[in-house]
CSV table of C-alpha atoms in Angstrom, one decimal:
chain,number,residue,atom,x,y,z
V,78,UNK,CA,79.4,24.6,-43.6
V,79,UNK,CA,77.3,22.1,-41.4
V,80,UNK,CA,79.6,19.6,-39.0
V,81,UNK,CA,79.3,16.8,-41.7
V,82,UNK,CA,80.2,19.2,-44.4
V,83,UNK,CA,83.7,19.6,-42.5
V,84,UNK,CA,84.3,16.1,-41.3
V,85,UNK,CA,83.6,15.0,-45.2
V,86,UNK,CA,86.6,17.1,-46.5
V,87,UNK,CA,88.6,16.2,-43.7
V,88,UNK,CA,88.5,12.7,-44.3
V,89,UNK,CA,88.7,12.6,-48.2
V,90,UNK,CA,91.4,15.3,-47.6
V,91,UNK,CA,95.1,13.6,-49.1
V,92,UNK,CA,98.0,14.0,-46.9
V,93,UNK,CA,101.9,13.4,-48.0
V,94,UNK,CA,104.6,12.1,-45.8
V,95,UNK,CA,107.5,11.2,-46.1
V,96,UNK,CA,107.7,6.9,-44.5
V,97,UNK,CA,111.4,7.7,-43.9
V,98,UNK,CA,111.0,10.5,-41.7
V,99,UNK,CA,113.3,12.8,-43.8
V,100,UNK,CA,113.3,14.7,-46.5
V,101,UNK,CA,116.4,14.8,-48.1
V,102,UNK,CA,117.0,18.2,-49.8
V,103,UNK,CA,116.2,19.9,-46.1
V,104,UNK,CA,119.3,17.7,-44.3
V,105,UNK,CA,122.5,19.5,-45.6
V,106,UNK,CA,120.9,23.1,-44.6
V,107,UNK,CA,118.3,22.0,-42.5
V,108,UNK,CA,115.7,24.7,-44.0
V,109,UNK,CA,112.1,23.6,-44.4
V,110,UNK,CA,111.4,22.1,-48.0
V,111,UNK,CA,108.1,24.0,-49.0
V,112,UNK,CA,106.7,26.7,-50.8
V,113,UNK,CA,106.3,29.5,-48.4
V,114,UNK,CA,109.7,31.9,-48.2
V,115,UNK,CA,111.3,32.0,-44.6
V,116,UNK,CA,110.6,34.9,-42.2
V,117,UNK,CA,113.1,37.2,-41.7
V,118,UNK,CA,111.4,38.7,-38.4
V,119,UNK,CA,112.2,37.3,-34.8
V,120,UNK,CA,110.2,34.1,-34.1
V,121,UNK,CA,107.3,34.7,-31.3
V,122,UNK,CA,108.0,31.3,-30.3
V,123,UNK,CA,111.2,29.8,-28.0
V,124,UNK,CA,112.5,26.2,-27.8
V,125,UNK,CA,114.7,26.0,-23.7
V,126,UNK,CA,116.0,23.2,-22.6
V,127,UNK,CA,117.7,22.4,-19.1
V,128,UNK,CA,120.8,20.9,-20.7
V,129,UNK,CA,123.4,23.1,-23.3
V,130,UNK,CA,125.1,19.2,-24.6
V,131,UNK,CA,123.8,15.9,-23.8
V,132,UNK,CA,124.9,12.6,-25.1
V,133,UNK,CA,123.0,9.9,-26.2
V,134,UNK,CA,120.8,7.9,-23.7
V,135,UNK,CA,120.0,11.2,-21.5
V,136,UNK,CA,117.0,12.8,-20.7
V,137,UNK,CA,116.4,16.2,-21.8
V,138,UNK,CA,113.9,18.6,-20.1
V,139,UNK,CA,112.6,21.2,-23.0
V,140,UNK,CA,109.9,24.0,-22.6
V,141,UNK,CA,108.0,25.8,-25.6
V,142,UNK,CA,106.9,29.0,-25.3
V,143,UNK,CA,105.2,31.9,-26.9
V,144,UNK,CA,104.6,35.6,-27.0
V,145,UNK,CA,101.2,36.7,-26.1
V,146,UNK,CA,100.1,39.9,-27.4
């Protein structure tokens, strides 16, 4: 597929969000609402942050990482 090929589907492609920000059925259990099962296996990627409790108004440092392999 040529450059204008991809950039055609891209742009007619439709994307669904949610204006709210939420999606309601994932709030009381916080698991992803889609149709792929969850993984059981260790995530290669970690969330860190510089503070264990913060309260509202603070700055929080975070850092993502990954496992290379």
């Amino acid at each position: 597929m040529d450059l204008r090929g991809l950039l055609l589907v891209c742009a007619v492609s439709r994307v669904w969000g949610y204006p709210s920000g939420k999606v309601t059925g994932s709030c009381s259990d916080l698991t992803p609402q889609h149709s792929r099962l969850a993984r059981t296996t260790q995530s290669p990627y970690t969330v860190t942050t510089d503070k264990s409790s913060y309260g509202l108004g603070e700055q929080v440092t975070g850092k993502l990482g990954a496992d290379v392999d």
